């Protein structure tokens, strides 16, 4: 592969496979990691998971089956305080069920931020789990907290709007039962 961090991962898997018995190897050889991609320019450009075009090809236009949530550096107090050049952003693609599909980040700290998104994708974390993580303020990572909050809020709005969704059906049924008395 083209990335030194992925080559290091493959070396770890090969070493464990060669030196350890099968019961001590764990699941490293089975689970292929979600490989983040970073271009170290000024500002840095980072991506992980599916790109926006790949998500669109698989799930259609955003808004129905997936959401595009974008936080610009103008909305991030740390970037404003550091005087970071305008035009930077954090863009995350989230499935309507709350799983992170991919991300693209353009920022001075994109290389560090993308690791958080890669961990969310690799471990199949739900936005409800991610939103409960405390992020320091002001920090660049707080942009991801804003993304998680926006996704969790959008998910809750969909549950209220669509009474036939999994949890919405339960709420709708309970309300209907109470009003029929």
mmCIF file of C-alpha atoms in Angstrom, residues 79-156:
data_model
loop_
_atom_site.group_PDB
_atom_site.id
_atom_site.type_symbol
_atom_site.label_atom_id
_atom_site.label_comp_id
_atom_site.label_asym_id
_atom_site.label_seq_id
_atom_site.Cartn_x
_atom_site.Cartn_y
_atom_site.Cartn_z
ATOM 1 C CA UNK A 79 -9.441 28.014 14.490
ATOM 2 C CA UNK A 80 -10.609 31.631 14.725
ATOM 3 C CA UNK A 81 -8.363 32.253 17.759
ATOM 4 C CA UNK A 82 -5.361 30.708 15.963
ATOM 5 C CA UNK A 83 -6.054 32.823 12.889
ATOM 6 C CA UNK A 84 -6.320 29.772 10.659
ATOM 7 C CA UNK A 85 -6.918 30.582 7.010
ATOM 8 C CA UNK A 86 -10.565 30.568 5.940
ATOM 9 C CA UNK A 87 -11.763 27.722 3.780
ATOM 10 C CA UNK A 88 -10.958 24.888 6.184
ATOM 11 C CA UNK A 89 -13.722 22.484 7.138
ATOM 12 C CA UNK A 90 -14.695 19.172 8.700
ATOM 13 C CA UNK A 91 -17.136 17.193 6.554
ATOM 14 C CA UNK A 92 -18.535 13.875 7.772
ATOM 15 C CA UNK A 93 -20.897 11.500 5.955
ATOM 16 C CA UNK A 94 -23.287 9.690 8.286
ATOM 17 C CA UNK A 95 -25.826 6.986 7.506
ATOM 18 C CA UNK A 96 -29.360 7.723 8.677
ATOM 19 C CA UNK A 97 -29.015 4.918 11.236
ATOM 20 C CA UNK A 98 -26.160 6.798 12.891
ATOM 21 C CA UNK A 99 -23.030 5.054 11.569
ATOM 22 C CA UNK A 100 -20.133 7.102 10.215
ATOM 23 C CA UNK A 101 -19.464 6.327 6.535
ATOM 24 C CA UNK A 102 -16.532 8.622 5.816
ATOM 25 C CA UNK A 103 -15.016 12.053 6.280
ATOM 26 C CA UNK A 104 -12.926 14.730 4.630
ATOM 27 C CA UNK A 105 -11.075 17.336 6.699
ATOM 28 C CA UNK A 106 -9.135 20.380 5.535
ATOM 29 C CA UNK A 107 -7.429 22.072 8.486
ATOM 30 C CA UNK A 108 -4.075 22.676 10.140
ATOM 31 C CA UNK A 109 -4.853 19.705 12.412
ATOM 32 C CA UNK A 110 -6.532 17.389 9.881
ATOM 33 C CA UNK A 111 -3.986 14.599 10.427
ATOM 34 C CA UNK A 112 -4.855 14.407 14.121
ATOM 35 C CA UNK A 113 -8.619 14.804 13.698
ATOM 36 C CA UNK A 114 -8.985 12.084 11.077
ATOM 37 C CA UNK A 115 -7.812 9.446 13.572
ATOM 38 C CA UNK A 116 -10.945 10.045 15.666
ATOM 39 C CA UNK A 117 -13.181 9.472 12.652
ATOM 40 C CA UNK A 118 -11.172 6.381 11.625
ATOM 41 C CA UNK A 119 -11.697 4.938 15.111
ATOM 42 C CA UNK A 120 -15.450 5.581 14.830
ATOM 43 C CA UNK A 121 -15.630 3.830 11.447
ATOM 44 C CA UNK A 122 -13.348 0.914 12.429
ATOM 45 C CA UNK A 123 -15.297 0.188 15.632
ATOM 46 C CA UNK A 124 -18.754 0.812 14.102
ATOM 47 C CA UNK A 125 -19.519 3.481 16.690
ATOM 48 C CA UNK A 126 -22.945 5.084 16.636
ATOM 49 C CA UNK A 127 -23.369 8.865 16.823
ATOM 50 C CA UNK A 128 -25.159 8.418 20.156
ATOM 51 C CA UNK A 129 -21.950 6.877 21.534
ATOM 52 C CA UNK A 130 -19.780 9.555 19.959
ATOM 53 C CA UNK A 131 -21.873 12.488 21.172
ATOM 54 C CA UNK A 132 -21.497 11.345 24.785
ATOM 55 C CA UNK A 133 -17.692 11.758 24.586
ATOM 56 C CA UNK A 134 -16.471 14.962 26.195
ATOM 57 C CA UNK A 135 -14.290 17.087 23.899
ATOM 58 C CA UNK A 136 -12.134 19.902 25.267
ATOM 59 C CA UNK A 137 -13.185 23.432 24.379
ATOM 60 C CA UNK A 138 -11.776 25.327 22.550
ATOM 61 C CA UNK A 139 -10.005 22.727 20.447
ATOM 62 C CA UNK A 140 -9.968 21.523 16.863
ATOM 63 C CA UNK A 141 -11.531 18.253 18.011
ATOM 64 C CA UNK A 142 -14.563 20.223 19.158
ATOM 65 C CA UNK A 143 -15.544 20.444 15.464
ATOM 66 C CA UNK A 144 -16.154 16.686 15.545
ATOM 67 C CA UNK A 145 -18.249 17.089 18.684
ATOM 68 C CA UNK A 146 -20.372 19.606 16.766
ATOM 69 C CA UNK A 147 -20.747 17.061 13.950
ATOM 70 C CA UNK A 148 -21.819 14.293 16.351
ATOM 71 C CA UNK A 149 -24.360 16.605 18.032
ATOM 72 C CA UNK A 150 -25.781 17.688 14.666
ATOM 73 C CA UNK A 151 -26.108 14.049 13.531
ATOM 74 C CA UNK A 152 -27.750 12.922 16.785
ATOM 75 C CA UNK A 153 -30.150 15.870 16.627
ATOM 76 C CA UNK A 154 -31.048 15.102 13.016
ATOM 77 C CA UNK A 155 -31.636 11.451 13.930
ATOM 78 C CA UNK A 156 -34.009 12.472 16.729
#
